XYZ file of N, CA and C in Angstrom:
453
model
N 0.850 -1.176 0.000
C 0.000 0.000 0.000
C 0.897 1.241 0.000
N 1.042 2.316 -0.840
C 1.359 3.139 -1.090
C 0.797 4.044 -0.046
N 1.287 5.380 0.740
C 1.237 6.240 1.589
C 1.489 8.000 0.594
N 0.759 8.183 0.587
C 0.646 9.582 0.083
C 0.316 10.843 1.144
N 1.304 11.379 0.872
C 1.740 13.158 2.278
C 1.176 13.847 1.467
N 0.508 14.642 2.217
C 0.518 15.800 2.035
C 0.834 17.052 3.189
N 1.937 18.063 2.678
C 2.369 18.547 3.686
C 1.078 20.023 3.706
N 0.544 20.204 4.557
C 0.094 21.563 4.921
C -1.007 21.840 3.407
N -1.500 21.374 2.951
C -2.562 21.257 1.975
C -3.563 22.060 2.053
N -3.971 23.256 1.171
C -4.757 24.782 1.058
C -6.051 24.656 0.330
N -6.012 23.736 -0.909
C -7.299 23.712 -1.427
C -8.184 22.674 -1.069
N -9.125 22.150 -0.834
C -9.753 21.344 -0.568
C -10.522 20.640 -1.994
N -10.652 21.148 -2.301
C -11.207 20.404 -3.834
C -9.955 19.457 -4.171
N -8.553 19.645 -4.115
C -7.350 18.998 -4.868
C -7.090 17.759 -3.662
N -7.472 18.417 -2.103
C -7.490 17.357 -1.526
C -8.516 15.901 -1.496
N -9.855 16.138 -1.876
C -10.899 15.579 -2.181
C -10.439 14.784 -3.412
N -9.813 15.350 -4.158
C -9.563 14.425 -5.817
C -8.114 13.632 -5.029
N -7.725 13.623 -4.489
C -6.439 12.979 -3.750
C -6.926 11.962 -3.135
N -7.905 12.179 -2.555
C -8.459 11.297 -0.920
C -9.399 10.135 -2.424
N -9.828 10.739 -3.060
C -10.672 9.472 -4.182
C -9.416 8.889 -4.728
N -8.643 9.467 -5.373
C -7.650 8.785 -5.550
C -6.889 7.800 -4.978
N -6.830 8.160 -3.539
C -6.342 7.267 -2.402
C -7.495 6.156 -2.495
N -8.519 6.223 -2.416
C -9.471 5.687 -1.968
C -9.273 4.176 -3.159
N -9.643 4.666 -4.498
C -9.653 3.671 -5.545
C -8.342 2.865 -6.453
N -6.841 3.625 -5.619
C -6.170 2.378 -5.743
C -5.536 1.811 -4.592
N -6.337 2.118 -3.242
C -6.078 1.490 -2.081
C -4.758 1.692 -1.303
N -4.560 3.361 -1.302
C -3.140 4.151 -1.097
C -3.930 4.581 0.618
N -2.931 4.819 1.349
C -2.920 5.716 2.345
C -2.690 7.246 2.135
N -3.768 7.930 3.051
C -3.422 9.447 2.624
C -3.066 9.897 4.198
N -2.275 10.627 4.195
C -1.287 11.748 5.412
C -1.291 12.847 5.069
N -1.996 13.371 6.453
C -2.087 14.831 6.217
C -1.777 15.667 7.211
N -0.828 16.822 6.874
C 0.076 16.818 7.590
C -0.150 18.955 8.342
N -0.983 19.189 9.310
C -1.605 20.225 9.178
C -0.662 21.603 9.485
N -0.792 22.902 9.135
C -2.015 23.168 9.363
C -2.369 22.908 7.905
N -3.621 22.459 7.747
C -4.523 22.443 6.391
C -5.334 24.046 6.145
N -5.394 24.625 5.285
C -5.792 25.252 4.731
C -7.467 25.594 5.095
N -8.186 24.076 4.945
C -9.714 24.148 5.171
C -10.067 23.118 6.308
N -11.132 22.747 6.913
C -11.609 21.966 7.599
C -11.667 20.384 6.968
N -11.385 19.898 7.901
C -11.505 18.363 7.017
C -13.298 18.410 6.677
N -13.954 19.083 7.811
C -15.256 18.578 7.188
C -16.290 19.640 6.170
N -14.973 20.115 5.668
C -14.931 21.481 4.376
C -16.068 20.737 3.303
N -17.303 21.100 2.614
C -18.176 20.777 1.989
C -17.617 20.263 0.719
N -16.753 21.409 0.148
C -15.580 21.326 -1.355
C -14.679 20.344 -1.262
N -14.233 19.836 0.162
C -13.308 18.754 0.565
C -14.056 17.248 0.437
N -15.670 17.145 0.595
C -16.261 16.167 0.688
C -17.012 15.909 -0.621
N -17.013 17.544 -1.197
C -17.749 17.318 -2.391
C -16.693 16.713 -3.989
N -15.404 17.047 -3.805
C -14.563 16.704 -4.484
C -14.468 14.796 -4.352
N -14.690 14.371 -2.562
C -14.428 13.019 -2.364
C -15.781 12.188 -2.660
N -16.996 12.783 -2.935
C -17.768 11.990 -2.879
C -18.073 11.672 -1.816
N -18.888 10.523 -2.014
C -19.140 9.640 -0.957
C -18.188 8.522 -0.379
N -16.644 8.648 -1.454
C -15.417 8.052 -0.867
C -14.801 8.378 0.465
N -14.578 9.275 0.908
C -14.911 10.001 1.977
C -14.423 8.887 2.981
N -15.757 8.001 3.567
C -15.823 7.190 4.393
C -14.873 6.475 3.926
N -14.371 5.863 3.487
C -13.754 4.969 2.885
C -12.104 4.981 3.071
N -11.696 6.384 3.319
C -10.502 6.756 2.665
C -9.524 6.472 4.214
N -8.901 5.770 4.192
C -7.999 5.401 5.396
C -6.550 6.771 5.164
N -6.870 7.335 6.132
C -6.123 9.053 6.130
C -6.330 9.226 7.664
N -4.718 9.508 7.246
C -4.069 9.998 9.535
C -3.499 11.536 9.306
N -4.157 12.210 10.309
C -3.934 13.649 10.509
C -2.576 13.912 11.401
N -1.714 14.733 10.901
C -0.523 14.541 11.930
C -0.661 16.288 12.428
N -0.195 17.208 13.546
C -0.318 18.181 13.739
C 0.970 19.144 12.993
N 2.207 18.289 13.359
C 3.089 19.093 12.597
C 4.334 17.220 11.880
N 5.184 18.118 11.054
C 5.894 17.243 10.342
C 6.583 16.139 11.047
N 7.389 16.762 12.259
C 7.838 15.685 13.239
C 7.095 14.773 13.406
N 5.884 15.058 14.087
C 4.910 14.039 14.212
C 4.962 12.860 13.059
N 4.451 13.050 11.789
C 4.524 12.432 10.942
C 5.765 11.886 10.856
N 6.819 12.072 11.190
C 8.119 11.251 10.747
C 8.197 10.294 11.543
N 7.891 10.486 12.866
C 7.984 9.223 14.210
C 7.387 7.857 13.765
N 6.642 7.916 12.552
C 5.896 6.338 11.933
C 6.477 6.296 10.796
N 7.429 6.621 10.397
C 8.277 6.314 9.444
C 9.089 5.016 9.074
N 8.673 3.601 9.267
C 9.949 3.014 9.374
C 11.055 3.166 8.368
N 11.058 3.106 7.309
C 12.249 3.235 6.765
C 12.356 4.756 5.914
N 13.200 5.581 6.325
C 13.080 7.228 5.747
C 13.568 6.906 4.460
N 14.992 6.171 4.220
C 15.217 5.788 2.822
C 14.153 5.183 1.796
N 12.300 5.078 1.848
C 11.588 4.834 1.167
C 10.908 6.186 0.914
N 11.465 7.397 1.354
C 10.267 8.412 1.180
C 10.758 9.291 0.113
N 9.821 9.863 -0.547
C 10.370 10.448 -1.953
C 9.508 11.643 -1.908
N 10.455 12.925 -1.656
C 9.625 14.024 -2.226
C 9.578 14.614 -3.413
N 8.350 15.353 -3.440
C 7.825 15.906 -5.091
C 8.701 17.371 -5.010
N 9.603 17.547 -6.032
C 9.769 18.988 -6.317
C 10.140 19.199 -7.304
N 9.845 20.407 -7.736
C 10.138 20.818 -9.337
C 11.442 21.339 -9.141
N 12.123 21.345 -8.378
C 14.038 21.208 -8.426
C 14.382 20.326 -8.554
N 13.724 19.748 -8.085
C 14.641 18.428 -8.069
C 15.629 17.367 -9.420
N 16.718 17.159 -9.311
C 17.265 16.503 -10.181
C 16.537 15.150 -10.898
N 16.619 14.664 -10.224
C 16.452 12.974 -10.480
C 14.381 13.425 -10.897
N 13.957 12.340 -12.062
C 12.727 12.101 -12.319
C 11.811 10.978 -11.407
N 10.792 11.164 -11.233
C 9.998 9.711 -10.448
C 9.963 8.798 -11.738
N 10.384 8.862 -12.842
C 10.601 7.949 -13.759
C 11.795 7.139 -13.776
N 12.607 7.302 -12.445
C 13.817 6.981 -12.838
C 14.094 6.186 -11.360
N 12.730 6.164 -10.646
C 12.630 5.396 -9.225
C 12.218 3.823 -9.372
N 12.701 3.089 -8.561
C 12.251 1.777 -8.715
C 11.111 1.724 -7.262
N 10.163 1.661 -7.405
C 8.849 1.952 -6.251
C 8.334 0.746 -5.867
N 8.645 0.840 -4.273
C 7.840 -0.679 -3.622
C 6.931 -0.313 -3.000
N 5.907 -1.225 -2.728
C 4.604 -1.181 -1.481
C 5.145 -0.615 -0.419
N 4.485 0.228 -0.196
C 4.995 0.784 1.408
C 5.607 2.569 1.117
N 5.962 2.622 0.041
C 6.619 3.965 -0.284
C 5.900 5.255 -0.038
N 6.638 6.269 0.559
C 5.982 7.754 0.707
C 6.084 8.482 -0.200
N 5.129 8.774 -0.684
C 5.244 9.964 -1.496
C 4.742 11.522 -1.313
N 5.626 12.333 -0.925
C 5.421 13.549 -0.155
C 5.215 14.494 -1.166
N 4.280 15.585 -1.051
C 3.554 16.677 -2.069
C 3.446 17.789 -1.219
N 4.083 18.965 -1.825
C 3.679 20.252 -0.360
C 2.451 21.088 -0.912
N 2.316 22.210 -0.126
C 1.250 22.786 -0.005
C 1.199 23.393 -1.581
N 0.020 24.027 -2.383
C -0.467 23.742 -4.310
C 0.125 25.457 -4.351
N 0.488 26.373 -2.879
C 1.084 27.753 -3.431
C 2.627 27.572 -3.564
N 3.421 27.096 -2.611
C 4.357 26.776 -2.898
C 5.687 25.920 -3.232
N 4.976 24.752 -2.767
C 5.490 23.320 -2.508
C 5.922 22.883 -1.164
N 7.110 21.792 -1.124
C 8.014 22.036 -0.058
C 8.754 22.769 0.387
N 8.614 23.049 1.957
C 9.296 23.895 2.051
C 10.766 23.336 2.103
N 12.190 24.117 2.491
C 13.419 24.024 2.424
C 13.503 23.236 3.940
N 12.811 23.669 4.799
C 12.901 22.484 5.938
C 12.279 21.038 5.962
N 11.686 21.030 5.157
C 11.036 19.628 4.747
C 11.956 19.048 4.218
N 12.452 19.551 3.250
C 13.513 19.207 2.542
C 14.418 18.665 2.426
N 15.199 19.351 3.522
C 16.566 19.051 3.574
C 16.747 17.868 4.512
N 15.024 17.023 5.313
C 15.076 16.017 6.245
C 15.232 14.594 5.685
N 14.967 14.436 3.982
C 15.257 13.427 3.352
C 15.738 13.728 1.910
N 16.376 12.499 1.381
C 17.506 12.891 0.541
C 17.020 12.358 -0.790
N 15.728 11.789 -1.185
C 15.196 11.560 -2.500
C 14.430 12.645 -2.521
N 14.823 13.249 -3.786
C 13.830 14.244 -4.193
C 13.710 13.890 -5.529
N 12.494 14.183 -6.349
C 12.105 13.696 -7.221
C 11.164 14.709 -8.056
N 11.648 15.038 -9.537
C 10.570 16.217 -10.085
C 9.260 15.032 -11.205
N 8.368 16.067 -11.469
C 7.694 15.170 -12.869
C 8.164 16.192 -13.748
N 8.667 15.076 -14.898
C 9.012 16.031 -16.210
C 7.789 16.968 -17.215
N 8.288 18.039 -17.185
C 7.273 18.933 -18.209
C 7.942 19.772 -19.069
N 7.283 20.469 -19.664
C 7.936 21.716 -20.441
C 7.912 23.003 -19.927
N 8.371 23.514 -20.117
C 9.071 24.678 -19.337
C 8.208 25.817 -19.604
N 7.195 25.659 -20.542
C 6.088 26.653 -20.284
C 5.084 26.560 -19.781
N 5.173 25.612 -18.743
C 4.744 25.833 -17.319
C 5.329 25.361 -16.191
N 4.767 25.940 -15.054
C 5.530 26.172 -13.754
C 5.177 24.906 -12.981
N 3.999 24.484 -13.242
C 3.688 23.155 -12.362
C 2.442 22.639 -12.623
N 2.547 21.191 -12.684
C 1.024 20.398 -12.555
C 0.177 20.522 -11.086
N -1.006 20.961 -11.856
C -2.112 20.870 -10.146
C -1.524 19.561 -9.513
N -1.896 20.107 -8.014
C -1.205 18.612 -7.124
C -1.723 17.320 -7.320
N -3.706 17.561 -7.606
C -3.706 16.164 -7.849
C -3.211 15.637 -9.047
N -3.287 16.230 -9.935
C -2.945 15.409 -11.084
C -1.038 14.903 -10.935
N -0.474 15.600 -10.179
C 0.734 15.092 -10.069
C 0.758 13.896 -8.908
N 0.071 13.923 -8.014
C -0.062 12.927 -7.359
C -1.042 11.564 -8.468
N -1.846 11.787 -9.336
C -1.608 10.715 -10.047
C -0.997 10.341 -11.028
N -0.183 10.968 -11.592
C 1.001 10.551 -12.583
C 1.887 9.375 -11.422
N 2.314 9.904 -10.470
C 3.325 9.029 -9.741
C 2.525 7.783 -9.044
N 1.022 8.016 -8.291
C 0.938 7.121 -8.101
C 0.496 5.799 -8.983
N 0.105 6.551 -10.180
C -0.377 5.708 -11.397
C 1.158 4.563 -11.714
N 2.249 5.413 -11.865
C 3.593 5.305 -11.919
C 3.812 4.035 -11.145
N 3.654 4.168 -9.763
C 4.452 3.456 -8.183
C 3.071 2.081 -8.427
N 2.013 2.138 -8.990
C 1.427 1.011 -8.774
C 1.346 0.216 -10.343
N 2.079 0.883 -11.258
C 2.319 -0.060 -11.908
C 3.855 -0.852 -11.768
N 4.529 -0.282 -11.261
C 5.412 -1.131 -11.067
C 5.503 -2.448 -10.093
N 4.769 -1.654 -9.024
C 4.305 -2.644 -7.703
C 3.849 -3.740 -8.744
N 2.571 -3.865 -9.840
C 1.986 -4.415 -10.274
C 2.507 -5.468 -11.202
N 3.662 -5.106 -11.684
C 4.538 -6.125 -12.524
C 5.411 -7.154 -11.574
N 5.542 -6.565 -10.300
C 6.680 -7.504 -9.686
C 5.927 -8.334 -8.741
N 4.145 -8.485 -9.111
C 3.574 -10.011 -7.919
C 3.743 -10.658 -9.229
């Protein structure tokens, strides 16, 4: 099962298309506050549907928190558009983190610098960035097909 972060997350509609996402290929969602909106934000539930119930998602208060259930930090991979290395160029097992920061500015530089995979999605340079969900499903589309070739 794949684990999907989100650090400090502002829109609620992108979180809702995340949490369905989580929901229908059976990913964990982490959320890592302060959040932007209320979890029981209407746009947050209306984006999830009635997946909602469904969606196995742990609220952490701040980042530390979230790291203390970490077992292995060498599985966690953050999203940044600096980053060198592609998530095309990761070999992805069950269990892997995949960390996404907040949709104004990303990760921050203290997030950052706490683990050492960083990972961009490739685009063209006339634009600045994919909405979060859709970048959270390129990779997780990505991390579960590979999972999927190696049962």
């Amino acid at each position: 099962m794949l684990n999907i972060v989100l650090v400090e997350p502002e829109i609620p509609n992108n979180t809702g298309n995340i949490g369905r996402l989580c929901v229908g290929t059976e990913s964990r969602l982490h959320l890592i506050h302060p959040l932007g909106f209320l979890i029981d934000d209407k746009n947050l539930k209306r984006s999830g549907l009635d997946y909602w119930v469904h969606l196995d998602v742990t609220e952490y208060q701040n980042v530390e928190e979230w790291m203390d259930v970490i077992p292995d930090r060498s599985r966690v991979f953050l999203m940044s558009s600096h980053a060198e290395k592609s998530y095309l160029e990761i070999d992805f097992k069950d269990g892997d983190w995949l960390v996404f920061g907040k949709e104004s500015v990303g990760l921050g530089k203290d997030v950052l610098q706490l683990f050492e995979n960083h990972l961009k999605i490739p685009m063209s340079n006339l634009i600045r960035s994919f909405n979060i969900a859709n970048s959270v499903a390129f990779i997780v589309g990505e991390a579960k097909r590979q999972i999927a070739l190696k049962k």
